[in-house]
Amino acid sequence: MVKICCIGAGYVGGPTMAMIALKCHDIEVVVVDISKPRIAAWNSDELPIYEPGLDEVVKERRGKNLFFSTDVQKHVAEADIIFVSVNTPTKTRGLGAGKAADLTYWESAARMIADVSKTDKIVVEKSTVPVKTAEAIEKILTKNGHGIEFQILSNPEFLAEGTAVEDLLKPDRVLIGGRETPKGQAAIQALAAVYAHWVPKENIITTNLWSAELSKLAANAFLAQRISSINAMSALCEATGANVSEVAYAIGKDSRIGPKFLQSSVGFGGSCFQKDILNLVYICECNGLPEVAAYWKQVVDINDYQKSRFVNRVVGSMFNTISGKKIAILGFAFKKDTGDTRETPAIDVTNGLLRDRALVSVYDPQVTEEQMRRDLSQEKFAWDHPAHIQPASPASAQKVGYVMDPYQATKDAHGVCILTEWDEFKKMDWQKVYDNMVKPAFVFDGRNIINPEELRKIGFIVYSIGKPLDPFVKDVSALV
Ligand code: NAD
Ligand code: UDX
């Protein structure tokens, strides 16, 4: 029986390994992590991440050919194929701080693999890493590995949160990069054989190592670029009276452009886009390509602009002061169908509102109060450094109310900001919300999920990203 061990039981390691176990009953899969609470959760009825369909997959294979353990060294030593799916955060200090990928966790995993291995291994980069990381990892492994043969593969993951199970079941492609030597090619074939249990052969792409590593960064950069492009258009729509949804639909009908990833929003969030683009920018700079670096940096800059533009609209529309006014935030997760808040635009928006002294009340169906408190009190980029997680500081986090019910959040509020596109916000009783709010009552829809005309009929003053401005918002914004 082939044995797979995955180091890192996170959003990627957990679901990807569960899918391999589901589809390959002839393979034993063990997911290991240094975090005891995380492994305990994977072994419990309350999985550590919320992902539609994942509970069923895990429950079906756990204890059969899917295991979760903190005994990292034992399972690494026993495995034939080792996936490494640990954090690769943005560096917070030193050379490249704020841009370069921090490979501390990756390197410590590699050194441990070299220490404990007694048989030849295939080591698979599952984490998103800078181009040429495989070369560095190869050096660490071969110089410390006591003559053991290691083949390094790059097998980046393209799943999106909220649809991870679906994405893993039917991936657009599986990408495997390896050395162009006979042993490298054999390793590629060994990994391809795992995926071939359920992925059609024509969807399993093989490349050299550097193409695979770079393709992951490029894919995220291209996806995020589409969002920043439509968000840049949303600002122009508001200035001209065009409607960003109509523009997105019209351009998306062009088969060369396509309709996906053109949903204007308060900004993209998530653990990947910003981190990976900053990493790409840094790699370009290090390779003497400042113009290319500047081009991709704009994608992140427009995203920051979109978030601050949203806060400015809230403050500007409410007579340039939100001091002491209650503002409800509906949705804190970075997108619907996940409890993940990493780099969620809600953090920057909430902090922006707090800077203007608003009284903020937040509701999200999947995010805990503890998580929101931590997010609002953490330094930029600190969230992805498991070793450095800072305790929640009382500063801003304490000024926020966290509630379990959207109607409680909006009661006595002056304004409502929709920051995550949860389906339940589309179906809310907006008349009831309006009746319980201070007048004039404002709705700022950062996800374009409500019908502005219907809410205006109720009496709300409505701002929807990239839609023609409410005459009230236009008039007041012109005054301030
Ligand atoms: P995560 O923080 O959810 O999980 C990483 C896990 O690795 C943590 O549980 C941590 O405790 C563990 N870990 C860190 N160092 C370790 C070590 N030395 N030994 C054992 N365990 C260790 O992160 P994630 O979202 O799963 O992302 C992992 C990688 O995959 C990152 O490089 C990320 O960029 C990439 N990625 C993420 C997504 C996504 O949607 N989240 C998608 C594609 C790629
Ligand atoms: C992304 C990539 O899609 C995935 O392939 C990669 O493996 C990891 O990074 P993820 O961050 O989980 O996945 O979610 P995604 O659906 O890409 O959304 C990212 C952010 O962009 C979210 O905040 C989402 O709300 C926002 N978004 C997405 C928009 O604002 N508009 C869109 O049209 C699409």
JSON list of C-alpha atoms in Angstrom, two decimals, residues 20-97:
[
{"chain": "A", "resi": 20, "resn": "ILE", "atom": "CA", "xyz": [-7.24, 11.50, -2.10]},
{"chain": "A", "resi": 21, "resn": "ALA", "atom": "CA", "xyz": [-8.38, 9.12, 0.66]},
{"chain": "A", "resi": 22, "resn": "LEU", "atom": "CA", "xyz": [-11.93, 9.14, -0.72]},
{"chain": "A", "resi": 23, "resn": "LYS", "atom": "CA", "xyz": [-10.84, 8.32, -4.26]},
{"chain": "A", "resi": 24, "resn": "CYS", "atom": "CA", "xyz": [-7.86, 6.03, -3.55]},
{"chain": "A", "resi": 25, "resn": "HIS", "atom": "CA", "xyz": [-8.79, 3.28, -1.12]},
{"chain": "A", "resi": 26, "resn": "ASP", "atom": "CA", "xyz": [-5.49, 1.57, -1.90]},
{"chain": "A", "resi": 27, "resn": "ILE", "atom": "CA", "xyz": [-3.53, 4.51, -0.43]},
{"chain": "A", "resi": 28, "resn": "GLU", "atom": "CA", "xyz": [-3.08, 5.29, 3.27]},
{"chain": "A", "resi": 29, "resn": "VAL", "atom": "CA", "xyz": [-3.20, 9.02, 3.90]},
{"chain": "A", "resi": 30, "resn": "VAL", "atom": "CA", "xyz": [-2.00, 10.60, 7.14]},
{"chain": "A", "resi": 31, "resn": "VAL", "atom": "CA", "xyz": [-2.28, 14.35, 7.70]},
{"chain": "A", "resi": 32, "resn": "VAL", "atom": "CA", "xyz": [0.09, 15.67, 10.36]},
{"chain": "A", "resi": 33, "resn": "ASP", "atom": "CA", "xyz": [0.44, 19.04, 12.04]},
{"chain": "A", "resi": 34, "resn": "ILE", "atom": "CA", "xyz": [2.32, 20.62, 14.92]},
{"chain": "A", "resi": 35, "resn": "SER", "atom": "CA", "xyz": [-0.96, 22.16, 16.13]},
{"chain": "A", "resi": 36, "resn": "LYS", "atom": "CA", "xyz": [-2.56, 19.77, 18.64]},
{"chain": "A", "resi": 37, "resn": "PRO", "atom": "CA", "xyz": [-5.94, 21.60, 18.71]},
{"chain": "A", "resi": 38, "resn": "ARG", "atom": "CA", "xyz": [-6.15, 21.46, 14.91]},
{"chain": "A", "resi": 39, "resn": "ILE", "atom": "CA", "xyz": [-5.49, 17.72, 14.78]},
{"chain": "A", "resi": 40, "resn": "ALA", "atom": "CA", "xyz": [-7.92, 17.14, 17.66]},
{"chain": "A", "resi": 41, "resn": "ALA", "atom": "CA", "xyz": [-10.58, 19.02, 15.69]},
{"chain": "A", "resi": 42, "resn": "TRP", "atom": "CA", "xyz": [-9.93, 16.96, 12.53]},
{"chain": "A", "resi": 43, "resn": "ASN", "atom": "CA", "xyz": [-10.48, 13.87, 14.70]},
{"chain": "A", "resi": 44, "resn": "SER", "atom": "CA", "xyz": [-13.72, 15.24, 16.18]},
{"chain": "A", "resi": 45, "resn": "ASP", "atom": "CA", "xyz": [-17.25, 15.96, 14.93]},
{"chain": "A", "resi": 46, "resn": "GLU", "atom": "CA", "xyz": [-16.40, 19.70, 14.67]},
{"chain": "A", "resi": 47, "resn": "LEU", "atom": "CA", "xyz": [-13.87, 19.96, 11.85]},
{"chain": "A", "resi": 48, "resn": "PRO", "atom": "CA", "xyz": [-11.51, 22.94, 12.18]},
{"chain": "A", "resi": 49, "resn": "ILE", "atom": "CA", "xyz": [-12.71, 24.47, 8.90]},
{"chain": "A", "resi": 50, "resn": "TYR", "atom": "CA", "xyz": [-16.17, 25.00, 7.47]},
{"chain": "A", "resi": 51, "resn": "GLU", "atom": "CA", "xyz": [-16.39, 23.77, 3.90]},
{"chain": "A", "resi": 52, "resn": "PRO", "atom": "CA", "xyz": [-19.60, 22.52, 2.28]},
{"chain": "A", "resi": 53, "resn": "GLY", "atom": "CA", "xyz": [-19.51, 18.72, 1.78]},
{"chain": "A", "resi": 54, "resn": "LEU", "atom": "CA", "xyz": [-16.25, 18.21, 3.67]},
{"chain": "A", "resi": 55, "resn": "ASP", "atom": "CA", "xyz": [-17.78, 16.62, 6.79]},
{"chain": "A", "resi": 56, "resn": "GLU", "atom": "CA", "xyz": [-19.22, 13.78, 4.72]},
{"chain": "A", "resi": 57, "resn": "VAL", "atom": "CA", "xyz": [-15.93, 13.07, 2.93]},
{"chain": "A", "resi": 58, "resn": "VAL", "atom": "CA", "xyz": [-13.90, 13.07, 6.15]},
{"chain": "A", "resi": 59, "resn": "LYS", "atom": "CA", "xyz": [-16.42, 10.95, 8.05]},
{"chain": "A", "resi": 60, "resn": "GLU", "atom": "CA", "xyz": [-16.52, 8.39, 5.25]},
{"chain": "A", "resi": 61, "resn": "ARG", "atom": "CA", "xyz": [-12.76, 7.72, 5.19]},
{"chain": "A", "resi": 62, "resn": "ARG", "atom": "CA", "xyz": [-11.47, 8.71, 8.66]},
{"chain": "A", "resi": 63, "resn": "GLY", "atom": "CA", "xyz": [-10.13, 5.70, 10.53]},
{"chain": "A", "resi": 64, "resn": "LYS", "atom": "CA", "xyz": [-10.11, 3.64, 7.31]},
{"chain": "A", "resi": 65, "resn": "ASN", "atom": "CA", "xyz": [-7.41, 5.11, 5.07]},
{"chain": "A", "resi": 66, "resn": "LEU", "atom": "CA", "xyz": [-7.48, 8.71, 6.34]},
{"chain": "A", "resi": 67, "resn": "PHE", "atom": "CA", "xyz": [-5.78, 9.64, 9.62]},
{"chain": "A", "resi": 68, "resn": "PHE", "atom": "CA", "xyz": [-4.90, 12.87, 11.42]},
{"chain": "A", "resi": 69, "resn": "SER", "atom": "CA", "xyz": [-1.96, 12.89, 13.80]},
{"chain": "A", "resi": 70, "resn": "THR", "atom": "CA", "xyz": [0.53, 15.07, 15.66]},
{"chain": "A", "resi": 71, "resn": "ASP", "atom": "CA", "xyz": [3.17, 12.36, 15.42]},
{"chain": "A", "resi": 72, "resn": "VAL", "atom": "CA", "xyz": [4.80, 14.19, 12.55]},
{"chain": "A", "resi": 73, "resn": "GLN", "atom": "CA", "xyz": [8.15, 12.41, 12.49]},
{"chain": "A", "resi": 74, "resn": "LYS", "atom": "CA", "xyz": [6.76, 8.87, 12.60]},
{"chain": "A", "resi": 75, "resn": "HIS", "atom": "CA", "xyz": [4.41, 9.37, 9.66]},
{"chain": "A", "resi": 76, "resn": "VAL", "atom": "CA", "xyz": [6.94, 11.31, 7.61]},
{"chain": "A", "resi": 77, "resn": "ALA", "atom": "CA", "xyz": [9.47, 8.50, 8.12]},
{"chain": "A", "resi": 78, "resn": "GLU", "atom": "CA", "xyz": [6.96, 5.88, 6.97]},
{"chain": "A", "resi": 79, "resn": "ALA", "atom": "CA", "xyz": [5.63, 7.72, 3.90]},
{"chain": "A", "resi": 80, "resn": "ASP", "atom": "CA", "xyz": [6.50, 7.17, 0.24]},
{"chain": "A", "resi": 81, "resn": "ILE", "atom": "CA", "xyz": [5.09, 10.52, -0.85]},
{"chain": "A", "resi": 82, "resn": "ILE", "atom": "CA", "xyz": [5.21, 13.58, 1.44]},
{"chain": "A", "resi": 83, "resn": "PHE", "atom": "CA", "xyz": [3.08, 16.61, 0.67]},
{"chain": "A", "resi": 84, "resn": "VAL", "atom": "CA", "xyz": [4.16, 19.84, 2.34]},
{"chain": "A", "resi": 85, "resn": "SER", "atom": "CA", "xyz": [1.22, 22.17, 2.82]},
{"chain": "A", "resi": 86, "resn": "VAL", "atom": "CA", "xyz": [2.43, 24.54, 5.51]},
{"chain": "A", "resi": 87, "resn": "ASN", "atom": "CA", "xyz": [2.06, 28.31, 5.73]},
{"chain": "A", "resi": 88, "resn": "THR", "atom": "CA", "xyz": [4.12, 30.43, 3.36]},
{"chain": "A", "resi": 89, "resn": "PRO", "atom": "CA", "xyz": [3.20, 33.87, 4.73]},
{"chain": "A", "resi": 90, "resn": "THR", "atom": "CA", "xyz": [4.43, 37.31, 3.79]},
{"chain": "A", "resi": 91, "resn": "LYS", "atom": "CA", "xyz": [7.60, 38.23, 5.68]},
{"chain": "A", "resi": 92, "resn": "THR", "atom": "CA", "xyz": [6.90, 40.70, 8.47]},
{"chain": "A", "resi": 93, "resn": "ARG", "atom": "CA", "xyz": [10.50, 41.75, 9.11]},
{"chain": "A", "resi": 94, "resn": "GLY", "atom": "CA", "xyz": [13.95, 41.89, 7.59]},
{"chain": "A", "resi": 95, "resn": "LEU", "atom": "CA", "xyz": [14.86, 41.63, 3.92]},
{"chain": "A", "resi": 96, "resn": "GLY", "atom": "CA", "xyz": [11.76, 41.69, 1.73]},
{"chain": "A", "resi": 97, "resn": "ALA", "atom": "CA", "xyz": [9.41, 42.47, 4.66]}
]
